[in-house]
Short mmCIF file of C-alpha atoms in Angstrom, two decimals:
data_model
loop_
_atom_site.label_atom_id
_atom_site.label_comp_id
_atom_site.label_asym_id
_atom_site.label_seq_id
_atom_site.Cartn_x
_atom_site.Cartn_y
_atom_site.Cartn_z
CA UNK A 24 -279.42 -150.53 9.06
CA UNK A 25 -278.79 -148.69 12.46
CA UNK A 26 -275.53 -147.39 11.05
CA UNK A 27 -276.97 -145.88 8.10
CA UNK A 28 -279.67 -144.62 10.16
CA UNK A 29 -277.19 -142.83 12.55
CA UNK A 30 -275.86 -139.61 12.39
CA UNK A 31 -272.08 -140.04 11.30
CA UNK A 32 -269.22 -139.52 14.02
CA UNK A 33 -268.41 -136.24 12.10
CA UNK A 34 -272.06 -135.08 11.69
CA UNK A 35 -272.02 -135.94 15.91
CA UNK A 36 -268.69 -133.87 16.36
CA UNK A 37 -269.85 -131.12 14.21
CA UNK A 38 -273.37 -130.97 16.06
CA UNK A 39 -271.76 -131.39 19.26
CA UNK A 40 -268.67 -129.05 19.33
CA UNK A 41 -271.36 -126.33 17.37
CA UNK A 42 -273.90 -126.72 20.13
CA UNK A 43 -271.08 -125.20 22.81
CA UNK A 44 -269.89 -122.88 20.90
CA UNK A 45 -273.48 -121.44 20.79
CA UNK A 46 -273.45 -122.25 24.37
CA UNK A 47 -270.54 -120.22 25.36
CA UNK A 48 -271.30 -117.17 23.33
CA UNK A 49 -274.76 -117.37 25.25
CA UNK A 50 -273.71 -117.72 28.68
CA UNK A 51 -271.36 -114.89 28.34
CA UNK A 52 -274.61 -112.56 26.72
CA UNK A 53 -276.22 -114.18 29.69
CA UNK A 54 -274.38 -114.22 32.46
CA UNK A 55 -274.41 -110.05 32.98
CA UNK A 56 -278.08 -109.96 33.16
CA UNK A 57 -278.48 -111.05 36.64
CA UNK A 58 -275.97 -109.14 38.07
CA UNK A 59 -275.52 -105.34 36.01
CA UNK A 60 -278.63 -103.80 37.37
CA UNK A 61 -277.12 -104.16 41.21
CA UNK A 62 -273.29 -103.98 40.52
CA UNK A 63 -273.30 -101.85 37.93
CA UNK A 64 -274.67 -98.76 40.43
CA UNK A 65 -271.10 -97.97 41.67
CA UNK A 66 -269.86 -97.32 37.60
CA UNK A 67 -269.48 -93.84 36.90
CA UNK A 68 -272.13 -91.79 35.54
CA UNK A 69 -274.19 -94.51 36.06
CA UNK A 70 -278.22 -93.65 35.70
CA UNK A 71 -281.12 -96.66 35.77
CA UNK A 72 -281.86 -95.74 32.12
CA UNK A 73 -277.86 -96.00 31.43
CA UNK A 74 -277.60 -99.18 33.06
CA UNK A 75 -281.10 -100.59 31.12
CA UNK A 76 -279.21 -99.77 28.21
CA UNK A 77 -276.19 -102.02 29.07
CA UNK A 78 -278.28 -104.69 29.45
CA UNK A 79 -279.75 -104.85 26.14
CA UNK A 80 -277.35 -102.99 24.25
CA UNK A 81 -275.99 -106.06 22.91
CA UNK A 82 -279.26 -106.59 20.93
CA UNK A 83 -278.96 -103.22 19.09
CA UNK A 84 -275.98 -104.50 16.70
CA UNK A 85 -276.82 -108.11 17.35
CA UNK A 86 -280.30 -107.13 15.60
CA UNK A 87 -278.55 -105.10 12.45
CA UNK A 88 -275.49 -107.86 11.73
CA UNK A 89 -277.59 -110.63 12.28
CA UNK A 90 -278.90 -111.42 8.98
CA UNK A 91 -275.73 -109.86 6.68
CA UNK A 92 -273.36 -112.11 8.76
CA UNK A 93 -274.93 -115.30 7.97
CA UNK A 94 -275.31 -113.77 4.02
CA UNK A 95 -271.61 -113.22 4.38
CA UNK A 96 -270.98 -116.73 5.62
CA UNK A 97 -272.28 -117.53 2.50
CA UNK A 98 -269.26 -116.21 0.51
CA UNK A 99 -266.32 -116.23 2.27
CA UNK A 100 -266.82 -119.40 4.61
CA UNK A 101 -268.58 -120.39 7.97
CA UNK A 102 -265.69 -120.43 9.92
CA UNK A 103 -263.86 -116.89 9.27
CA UNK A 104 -267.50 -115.33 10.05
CA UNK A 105 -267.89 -117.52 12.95
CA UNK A 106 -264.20 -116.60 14.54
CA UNK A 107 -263.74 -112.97 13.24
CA UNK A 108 -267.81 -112.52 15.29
CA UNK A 109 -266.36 -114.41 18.47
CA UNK A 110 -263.27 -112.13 18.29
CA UNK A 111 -265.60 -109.20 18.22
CA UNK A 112 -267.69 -110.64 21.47
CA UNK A 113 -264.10 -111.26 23.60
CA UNK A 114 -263.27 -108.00 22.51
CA UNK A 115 -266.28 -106.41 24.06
CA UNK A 116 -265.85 -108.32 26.53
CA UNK A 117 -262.30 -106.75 27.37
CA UNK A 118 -263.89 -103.33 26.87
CA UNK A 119 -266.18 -103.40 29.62
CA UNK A 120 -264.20 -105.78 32.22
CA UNK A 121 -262.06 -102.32 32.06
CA UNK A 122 -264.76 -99.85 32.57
CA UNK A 123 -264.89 -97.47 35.30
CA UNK A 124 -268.14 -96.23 33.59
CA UNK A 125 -271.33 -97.30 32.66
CA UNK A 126 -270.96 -95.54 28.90
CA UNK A 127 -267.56 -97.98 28.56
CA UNK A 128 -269.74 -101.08 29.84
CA UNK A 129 -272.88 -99.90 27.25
CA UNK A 130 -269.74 -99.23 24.32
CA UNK A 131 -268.07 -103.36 25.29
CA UNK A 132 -271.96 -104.65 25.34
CA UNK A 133 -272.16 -103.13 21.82
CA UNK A 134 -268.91 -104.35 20.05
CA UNK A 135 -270.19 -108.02 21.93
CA UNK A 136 -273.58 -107.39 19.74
CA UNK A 137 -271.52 -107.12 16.77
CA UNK A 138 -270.43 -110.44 16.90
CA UNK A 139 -273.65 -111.77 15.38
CA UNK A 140 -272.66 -115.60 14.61
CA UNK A 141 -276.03 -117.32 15.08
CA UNK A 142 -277.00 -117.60 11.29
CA UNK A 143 -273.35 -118.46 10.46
CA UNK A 144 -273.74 -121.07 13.30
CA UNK A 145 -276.80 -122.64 11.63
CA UNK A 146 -275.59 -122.52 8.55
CA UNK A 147 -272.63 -124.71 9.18
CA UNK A 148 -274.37 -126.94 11.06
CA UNK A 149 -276.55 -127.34 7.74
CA UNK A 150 -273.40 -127.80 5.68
CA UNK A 151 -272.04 -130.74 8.36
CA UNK A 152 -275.21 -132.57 8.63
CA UNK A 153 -277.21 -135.18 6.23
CA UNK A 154 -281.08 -133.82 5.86
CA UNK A 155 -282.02 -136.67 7.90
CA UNK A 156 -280.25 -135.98 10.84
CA UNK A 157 -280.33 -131.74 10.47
CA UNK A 158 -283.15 -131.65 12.91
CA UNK A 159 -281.42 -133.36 15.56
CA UNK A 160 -278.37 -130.93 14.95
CA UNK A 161 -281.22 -128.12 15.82
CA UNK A 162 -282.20 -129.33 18.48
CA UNK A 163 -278.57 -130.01 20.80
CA UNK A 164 -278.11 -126.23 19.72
CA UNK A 165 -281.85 -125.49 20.81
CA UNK A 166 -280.92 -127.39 23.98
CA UNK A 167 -277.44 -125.63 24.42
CA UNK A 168 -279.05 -122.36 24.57
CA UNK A 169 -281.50 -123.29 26.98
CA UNK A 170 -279.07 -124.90 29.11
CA UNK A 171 -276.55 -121.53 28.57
CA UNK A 172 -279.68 -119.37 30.00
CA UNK A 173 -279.69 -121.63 33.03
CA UNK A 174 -276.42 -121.66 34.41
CA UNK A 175 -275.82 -117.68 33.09
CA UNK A 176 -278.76 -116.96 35.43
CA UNK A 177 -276.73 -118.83 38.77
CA UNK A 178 -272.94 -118.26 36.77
CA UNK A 179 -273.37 -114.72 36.93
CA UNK A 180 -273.90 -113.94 40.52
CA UNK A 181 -271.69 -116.45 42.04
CA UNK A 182 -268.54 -114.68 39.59
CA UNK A 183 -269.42 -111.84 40.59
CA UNK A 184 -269.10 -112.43 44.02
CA UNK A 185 -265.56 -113.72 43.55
CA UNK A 186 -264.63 -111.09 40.90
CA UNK A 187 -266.92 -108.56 40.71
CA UNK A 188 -268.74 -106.90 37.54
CA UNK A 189 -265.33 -107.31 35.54
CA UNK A 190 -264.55 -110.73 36.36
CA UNK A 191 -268.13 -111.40 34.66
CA UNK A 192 -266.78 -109.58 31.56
CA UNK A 193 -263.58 -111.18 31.98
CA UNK A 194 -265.31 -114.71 31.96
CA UNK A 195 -267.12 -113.87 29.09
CA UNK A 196 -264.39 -113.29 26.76
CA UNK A 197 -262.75 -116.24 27.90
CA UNK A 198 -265.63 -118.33 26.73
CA UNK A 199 -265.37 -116.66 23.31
CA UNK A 200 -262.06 -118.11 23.08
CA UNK A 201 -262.45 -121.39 24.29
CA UNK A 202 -265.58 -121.11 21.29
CA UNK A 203 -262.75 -119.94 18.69
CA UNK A 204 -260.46 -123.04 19.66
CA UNK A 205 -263.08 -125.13 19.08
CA UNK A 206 -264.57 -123.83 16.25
CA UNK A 207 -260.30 -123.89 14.53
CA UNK A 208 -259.68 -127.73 16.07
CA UNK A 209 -262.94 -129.59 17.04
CA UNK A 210 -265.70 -128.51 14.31
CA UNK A 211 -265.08 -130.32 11.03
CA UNK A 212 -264.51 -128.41 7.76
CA UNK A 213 -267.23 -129.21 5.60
CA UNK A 214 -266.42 -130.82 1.74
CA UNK A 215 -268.18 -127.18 0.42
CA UNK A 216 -270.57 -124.23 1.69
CA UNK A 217 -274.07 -123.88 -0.01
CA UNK A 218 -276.79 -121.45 0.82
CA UNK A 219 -279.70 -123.64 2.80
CA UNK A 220 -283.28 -122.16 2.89
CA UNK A 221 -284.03 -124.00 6.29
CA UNK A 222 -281.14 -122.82 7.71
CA UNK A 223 -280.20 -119.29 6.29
CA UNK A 224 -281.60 -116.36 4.86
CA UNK A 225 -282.29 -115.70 1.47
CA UNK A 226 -283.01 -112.81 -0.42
CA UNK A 227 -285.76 -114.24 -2.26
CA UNK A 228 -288.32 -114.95 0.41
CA UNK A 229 -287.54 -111.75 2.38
CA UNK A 230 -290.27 -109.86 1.49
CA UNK A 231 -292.54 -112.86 1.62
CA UNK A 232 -291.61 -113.55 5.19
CA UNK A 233 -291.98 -109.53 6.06
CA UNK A 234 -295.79 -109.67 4.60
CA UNK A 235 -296.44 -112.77 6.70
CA UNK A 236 -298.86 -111.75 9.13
CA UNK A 237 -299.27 -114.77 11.11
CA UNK A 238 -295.23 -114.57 11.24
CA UNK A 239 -295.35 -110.66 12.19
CA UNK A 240 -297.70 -111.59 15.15
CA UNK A 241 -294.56 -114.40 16.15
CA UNK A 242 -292.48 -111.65 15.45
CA UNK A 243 -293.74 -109.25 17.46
CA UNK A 244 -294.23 -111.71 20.20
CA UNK A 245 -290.82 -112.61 20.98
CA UNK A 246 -289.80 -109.15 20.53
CA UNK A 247 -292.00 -108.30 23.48
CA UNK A 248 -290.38 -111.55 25.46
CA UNK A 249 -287.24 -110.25 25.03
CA UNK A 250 -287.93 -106.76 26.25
CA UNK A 251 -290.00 -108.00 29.64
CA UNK A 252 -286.95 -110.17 30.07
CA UNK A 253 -284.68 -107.38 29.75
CA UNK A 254 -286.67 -104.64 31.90
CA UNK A 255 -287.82 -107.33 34.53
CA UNK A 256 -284.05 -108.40 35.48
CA UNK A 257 -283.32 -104.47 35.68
CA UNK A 258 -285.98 -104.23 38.41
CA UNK A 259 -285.69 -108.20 40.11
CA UNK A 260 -282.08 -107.78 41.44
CA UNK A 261 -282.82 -104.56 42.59
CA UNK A 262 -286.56 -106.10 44.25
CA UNK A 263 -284.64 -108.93 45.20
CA UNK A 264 -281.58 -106.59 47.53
CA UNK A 265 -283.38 -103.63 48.31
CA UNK A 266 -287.38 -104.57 48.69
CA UNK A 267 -286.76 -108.11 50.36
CA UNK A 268 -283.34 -107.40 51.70
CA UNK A 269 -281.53 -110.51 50.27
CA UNK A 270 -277.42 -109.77 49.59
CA UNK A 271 -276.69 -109.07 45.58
CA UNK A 272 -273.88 -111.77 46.55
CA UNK A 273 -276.96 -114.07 47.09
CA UNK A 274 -279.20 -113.63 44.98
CA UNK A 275 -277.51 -117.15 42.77
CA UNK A 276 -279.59 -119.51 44.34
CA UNK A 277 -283.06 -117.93 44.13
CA UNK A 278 -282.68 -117.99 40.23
CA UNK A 279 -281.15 -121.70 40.55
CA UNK A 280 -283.98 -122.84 42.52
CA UNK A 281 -286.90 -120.99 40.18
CA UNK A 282 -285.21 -122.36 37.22
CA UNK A 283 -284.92 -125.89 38.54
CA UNK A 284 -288.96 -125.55 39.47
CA UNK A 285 -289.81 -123.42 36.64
CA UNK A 286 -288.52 -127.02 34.31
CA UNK A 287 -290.55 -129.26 35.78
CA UNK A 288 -293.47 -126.94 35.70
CA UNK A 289 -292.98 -126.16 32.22
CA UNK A 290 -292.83 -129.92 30.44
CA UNK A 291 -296.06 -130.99 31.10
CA UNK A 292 -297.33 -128.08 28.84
CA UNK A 293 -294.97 -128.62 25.84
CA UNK A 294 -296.15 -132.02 25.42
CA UNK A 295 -299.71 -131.33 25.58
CA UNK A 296 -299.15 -128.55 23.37
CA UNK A 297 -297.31 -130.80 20.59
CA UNK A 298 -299.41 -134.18 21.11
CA UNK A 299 -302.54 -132.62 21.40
CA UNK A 300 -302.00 -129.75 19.03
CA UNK A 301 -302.72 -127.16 20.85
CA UNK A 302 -300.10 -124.44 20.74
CA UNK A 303 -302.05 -121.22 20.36
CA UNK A 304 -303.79 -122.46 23.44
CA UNK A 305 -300.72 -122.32 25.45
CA UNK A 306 -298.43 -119.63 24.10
CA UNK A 307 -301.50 -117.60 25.03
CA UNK A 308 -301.68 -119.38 28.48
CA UNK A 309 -297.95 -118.54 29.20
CA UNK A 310 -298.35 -114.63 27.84
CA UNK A 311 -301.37 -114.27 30.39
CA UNK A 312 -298.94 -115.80 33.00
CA UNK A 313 -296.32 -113.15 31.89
CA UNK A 314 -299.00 -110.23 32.13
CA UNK A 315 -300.19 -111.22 35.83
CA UNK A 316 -296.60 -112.29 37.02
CA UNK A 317 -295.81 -108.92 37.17
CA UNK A 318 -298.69 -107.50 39.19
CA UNK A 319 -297.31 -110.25 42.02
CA UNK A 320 -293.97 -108.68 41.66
CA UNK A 321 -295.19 -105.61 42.41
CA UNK A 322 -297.11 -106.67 45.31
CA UNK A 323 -294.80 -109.33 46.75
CA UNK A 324 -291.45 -106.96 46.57
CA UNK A 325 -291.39 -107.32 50.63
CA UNK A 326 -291.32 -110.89 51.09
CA UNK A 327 -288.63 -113.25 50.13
CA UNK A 328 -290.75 -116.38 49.63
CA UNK A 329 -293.39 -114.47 47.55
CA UNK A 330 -291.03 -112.74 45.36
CA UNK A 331 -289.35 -116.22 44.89
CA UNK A 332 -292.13 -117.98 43.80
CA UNK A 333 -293.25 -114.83 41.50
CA UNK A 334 -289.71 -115.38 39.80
CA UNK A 335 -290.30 -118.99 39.47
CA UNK A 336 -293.70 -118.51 37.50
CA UNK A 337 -292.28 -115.87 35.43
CA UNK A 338 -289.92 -118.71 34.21
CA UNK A 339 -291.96 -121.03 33.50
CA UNK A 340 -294.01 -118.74 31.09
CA UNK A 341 -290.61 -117.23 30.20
CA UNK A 342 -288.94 -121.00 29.02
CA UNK A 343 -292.52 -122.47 27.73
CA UNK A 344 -292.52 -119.43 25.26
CA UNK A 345 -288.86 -119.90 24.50
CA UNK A 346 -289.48 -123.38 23.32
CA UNK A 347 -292.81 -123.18 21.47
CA UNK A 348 -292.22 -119.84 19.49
CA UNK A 349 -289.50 -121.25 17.03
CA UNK A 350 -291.55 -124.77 17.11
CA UNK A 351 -294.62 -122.15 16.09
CA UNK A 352 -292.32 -120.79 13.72
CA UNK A 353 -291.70 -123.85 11.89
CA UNK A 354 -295.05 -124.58 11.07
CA UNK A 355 -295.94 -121.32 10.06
CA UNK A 356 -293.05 -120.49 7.81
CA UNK A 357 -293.68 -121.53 3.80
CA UNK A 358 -291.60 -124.34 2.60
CA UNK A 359 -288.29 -123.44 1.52
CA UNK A 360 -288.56 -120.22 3.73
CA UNK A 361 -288.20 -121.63 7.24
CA UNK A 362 -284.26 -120.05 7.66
CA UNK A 363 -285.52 -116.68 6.08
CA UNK A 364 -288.35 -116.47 8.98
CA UNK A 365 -286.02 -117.39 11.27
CA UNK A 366 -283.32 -114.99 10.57
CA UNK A 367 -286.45 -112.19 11.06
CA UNK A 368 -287.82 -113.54 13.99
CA UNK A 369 -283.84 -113.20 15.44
CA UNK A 370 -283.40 -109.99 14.71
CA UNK A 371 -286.60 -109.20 16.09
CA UNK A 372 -285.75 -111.00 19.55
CA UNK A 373 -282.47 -108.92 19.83
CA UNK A 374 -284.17 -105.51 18.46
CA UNK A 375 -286.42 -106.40 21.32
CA UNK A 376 -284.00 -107.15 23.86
CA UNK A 377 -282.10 -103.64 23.01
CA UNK A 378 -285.64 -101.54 23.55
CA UNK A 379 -286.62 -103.36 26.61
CA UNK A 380 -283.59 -102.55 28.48
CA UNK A 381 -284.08 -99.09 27.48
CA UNK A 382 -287.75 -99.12 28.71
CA UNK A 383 -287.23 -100.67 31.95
CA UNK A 384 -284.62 -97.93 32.62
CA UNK A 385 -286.70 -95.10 31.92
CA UNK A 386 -290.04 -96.66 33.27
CA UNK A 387 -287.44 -97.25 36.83
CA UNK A 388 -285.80 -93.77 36.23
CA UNK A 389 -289.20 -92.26 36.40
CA UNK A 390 -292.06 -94.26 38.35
CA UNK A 391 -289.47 -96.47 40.35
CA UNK A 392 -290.00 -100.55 40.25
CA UNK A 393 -293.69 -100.39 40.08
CA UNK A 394 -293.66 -98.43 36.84
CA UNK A 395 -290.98 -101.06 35.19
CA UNK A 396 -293.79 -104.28 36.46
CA UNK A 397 -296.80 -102.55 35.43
CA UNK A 398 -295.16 -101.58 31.80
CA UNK A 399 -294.09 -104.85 31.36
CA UNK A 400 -297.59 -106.25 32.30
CA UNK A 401 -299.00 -103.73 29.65
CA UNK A 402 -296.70 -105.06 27.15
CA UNK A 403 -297.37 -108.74 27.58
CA UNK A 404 -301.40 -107.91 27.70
CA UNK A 405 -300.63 -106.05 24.28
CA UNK A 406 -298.95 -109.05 23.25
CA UNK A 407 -302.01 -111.03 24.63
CA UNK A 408 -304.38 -109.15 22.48
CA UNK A 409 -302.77 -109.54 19.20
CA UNK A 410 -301.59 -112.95 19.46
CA UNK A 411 -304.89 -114.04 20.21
CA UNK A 412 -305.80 -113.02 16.35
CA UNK A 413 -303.31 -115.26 15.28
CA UNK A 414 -305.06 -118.33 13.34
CA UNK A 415 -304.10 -121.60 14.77
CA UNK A 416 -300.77 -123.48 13.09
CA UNK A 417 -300.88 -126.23 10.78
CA UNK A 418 -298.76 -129.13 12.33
CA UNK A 419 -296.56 -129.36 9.64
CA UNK A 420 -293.00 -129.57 9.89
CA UNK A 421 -290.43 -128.72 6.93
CA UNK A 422 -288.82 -131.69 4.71
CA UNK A 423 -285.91 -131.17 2.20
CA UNK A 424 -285.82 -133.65 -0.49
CA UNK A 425 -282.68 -134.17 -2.65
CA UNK A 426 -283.61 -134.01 -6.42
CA UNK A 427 -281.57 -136.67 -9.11
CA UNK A 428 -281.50 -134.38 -12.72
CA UNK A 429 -283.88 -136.72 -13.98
CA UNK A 430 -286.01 -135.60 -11.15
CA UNK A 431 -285.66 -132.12 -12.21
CA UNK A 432 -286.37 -132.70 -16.20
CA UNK A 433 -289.92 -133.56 -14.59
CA UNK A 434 -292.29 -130.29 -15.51
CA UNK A 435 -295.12 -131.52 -13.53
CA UNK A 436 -293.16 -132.71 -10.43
CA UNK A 437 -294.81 -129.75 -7.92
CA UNK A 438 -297.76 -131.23 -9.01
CA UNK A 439 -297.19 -134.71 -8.28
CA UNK A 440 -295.16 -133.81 -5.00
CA UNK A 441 -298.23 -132.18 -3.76
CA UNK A 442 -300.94 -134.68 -4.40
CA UNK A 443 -298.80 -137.45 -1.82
CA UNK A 444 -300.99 -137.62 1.12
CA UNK A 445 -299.48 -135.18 4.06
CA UNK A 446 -297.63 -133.02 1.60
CA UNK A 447 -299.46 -129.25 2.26
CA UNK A 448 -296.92 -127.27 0.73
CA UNK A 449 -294.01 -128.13 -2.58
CA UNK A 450 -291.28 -125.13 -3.74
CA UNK A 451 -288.59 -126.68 -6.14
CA UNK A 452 -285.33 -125.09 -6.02
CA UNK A 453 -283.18 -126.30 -9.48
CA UNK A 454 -279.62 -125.06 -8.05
CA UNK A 455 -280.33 -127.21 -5.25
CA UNK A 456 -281.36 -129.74 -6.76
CA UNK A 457 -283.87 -129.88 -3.85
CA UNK A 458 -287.49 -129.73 -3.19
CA UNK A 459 -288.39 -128.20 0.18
CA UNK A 460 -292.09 -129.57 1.56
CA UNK A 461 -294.25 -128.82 4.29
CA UNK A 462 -295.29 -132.16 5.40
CA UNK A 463 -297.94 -133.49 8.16
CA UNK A 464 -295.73 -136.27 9.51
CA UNK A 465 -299.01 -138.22 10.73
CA UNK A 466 -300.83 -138.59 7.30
CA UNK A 467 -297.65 -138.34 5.19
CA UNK A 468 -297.16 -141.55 2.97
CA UNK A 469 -293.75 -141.54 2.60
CA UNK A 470 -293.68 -144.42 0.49
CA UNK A 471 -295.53 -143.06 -2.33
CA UNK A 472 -293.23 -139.90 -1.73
CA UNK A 473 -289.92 -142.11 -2.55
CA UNK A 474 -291.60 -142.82 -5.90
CA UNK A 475 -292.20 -139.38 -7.24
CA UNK A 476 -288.90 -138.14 -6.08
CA UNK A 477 -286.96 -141.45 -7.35
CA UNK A 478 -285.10 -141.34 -10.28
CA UNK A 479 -286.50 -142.30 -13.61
#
């Protein structure tokens, strides 16, 4: 029974080598944000609303490609999307390693944008794993990103130190290729390639997810995340060397030490929010912590250990909304629409991460680093105000059920799917052969949900 119950030792090579190469392309998006806004000064032509734009620039094609690459994927394979968009991100990569100017570093941060593999990634992952065991696949890429965020934040410095900015380009284009090898010899080739609603995007439920206002307001929110997080780490660096006088060569192990702190502080929050069911209640606690964070940058910009532990609350708010948004997401999105929402709610981070470096550079350019804190304070109170409209989630979470034809002969199975206890939501999809369900995994009776779905 454990076997059976087990993911497969493909399904854990498929999950696994996927996970890094989501890592790698990460930690080389990553690993120039701590370090462009104070080595990038000496680039040519180089202007703090120019070099807010190279930080975020990656989001602007990231945001447009995101969604037709993983539609693409759907035709011509996972794996020639998945290589051709990690050949794009070492290319870019190349580009700006060899800049002598900040418009060359803001053209190779583009061309690594276009390089939009993320729904590609998930989809494959949905073609190499059982239903069962999909979730778990999720979450060690959920985990890899997280993890790629943490050492990009200490990575980046400490290369640049040995290298400067274009050995941090360099290394990131060598991590796209080390993702292309394993993507060619370690991920397995799945049997065939299917579009997945809880994985990838489809046309159908498009519109449906755009008219979603309780998705919008998600939307919007991480949108705004990704912006602060863009214009804060234009003005930090520069807080961190000029304000409190601590070497750009150093600055590795303040974020080490706020991100170590800022995990601990952060758990304790996502359980209560899952066990006790209160999300709203802290996404909005960790958006007020974003809005008054940056009030204490402002003030603190003089002192080392105040600025520190600023940067470690920031974090915390920062990584408890990065890991309750997409859970929020899940229970919002219909059944059978989950990988539609999701593909949105991407291109909405990255749209926001492109803005916010442009609005951090031309808050800086023109009020200096107060204007950048107190911009990004307004933002996260705007986000404050119209998350706090949003209605709180059902705890469901999304359940794909494999359909025999018999199954599917059955005119009234909706009906009898939705009146098992726990079932909230039923959409049948025939070329499937599927039913996707929104399910409340404490009252669901999954017992009596075997029966209706069993063959006749």
């Amino acid at each position: 029974m454990h076997q059976v119950d087990s993911m497969s030792p493909q399904e854990r090579r498929a999950s696994v080598s996927l996970a890094l190469v989501f890592a790698f392309r990460m930690l080389g998006l990553f690993m120039v944000l701590p370090v462009l806004a104070t080595w990038g000064q000496q680039l040519q032509g180089a202007t703090p609303f120019l070099i807010g734009m190279a930080i975020g620039a990656y989001g602007l094609t990231q945001a447009f490609l995101q969604i037709p690459f993983g539609m693409l994927s759907d035709r011509v394979g996972r794996k020639p999307v998945i290589v051709f968009g990690l050949l794009l991100f070492a290319a870019g990569g190349l580009v700006a390693a060899g800049a002598d100017s900040i418009t060359q570093v803001i053209a190779g941060r583009v061309l690594q944008g276009a390089g939009a593999i993320a729904a590609a990634v998930m989809a494959l992952v949905a073609d190499s794993t059982r239903e069962q065991h999909r979730t778990k696949a999720m979450a060690m890429i959920g985990m890899s990103i997280g993890l790629a965020f943490a050492v990009a934040m200490v990575a980046g410095p400490v290369v640049a130190r040995m290298a400067g900015l274009g050995g941090v380009f360099l290394s990131t284009s060598a991590l796209a290729l080390v993702g292309i090898v394993l993507v060619l010899l370690a991920v397995p080739t799945p049997q065939q390639t299917q579009p997945h609603r809880d994985a990838g995007v489809v046309r159908g439920a498009l519109w449906p997810s755009l008219a979603n206002g309780q998705l919008l307001r998600l939307n919007y929110g991480i949108a705004c995340l990704h912006a602060i997080l863009m214009a804060t780490f234009l003005a930090i660096p520069l807080a961190l060397q000029q304000q409190a006088g601590l070497a750009k060569e150093d600055h590795w192990w303040v974020y080490l030490a706020a991100l170590l702190l800022s995990f601990f502080g952060m758990v304790p929050f996502i359980i209560y929010a899952e066990r006790q069911r209160q999300m709203k209640r802290v996404m909005l606690g960790a958006v007020a912590v974003l809005a008054l964070v940056q009030p204490l940058f402002w003030l603190s910009q003089h002192s080392l250990p105040w600025l520190v532990a600023a940067i470690i609350l920031f974090f915390v708010g920062f990584n408890l909304l990065e890991a309750t948004l997409p859970s929020l997401l899940s229970k919002i999105a219909p059944a059978g629409g989950k990988g539609t929402a999701m593909g949105v709610y991407s291109t909405s981070q990255f749209a926001g991460a492109a803005l916010g470096g442009m609005f951090g550079g031309w808050l800086f350019a023109h009020f200096g680093l107060g204007g950048v804190f107190v911009g990004c304070a307004l933002l996260a109170l705007s986000w404050l105000i119209i998350g706090g409209t949003m209605r709180e989630p059902p705890y469901v979470t999304s359940y794909r059920l494999a359909l025999s034809p018999a199954c599917l002969d059955d005119a009234a199975l909706a009906t009898r799917l939705q009146a098992v206890a726990g079932v909230t939501d039923v959409v049948i999809v025939a070329e499937e052969a599927a039913a996707y369900l929104k399910v409340d995994a404490k009252i669901l009776d999954r017992e009596a949900l075997n029966r209706v779905a069993a063959p006749v």
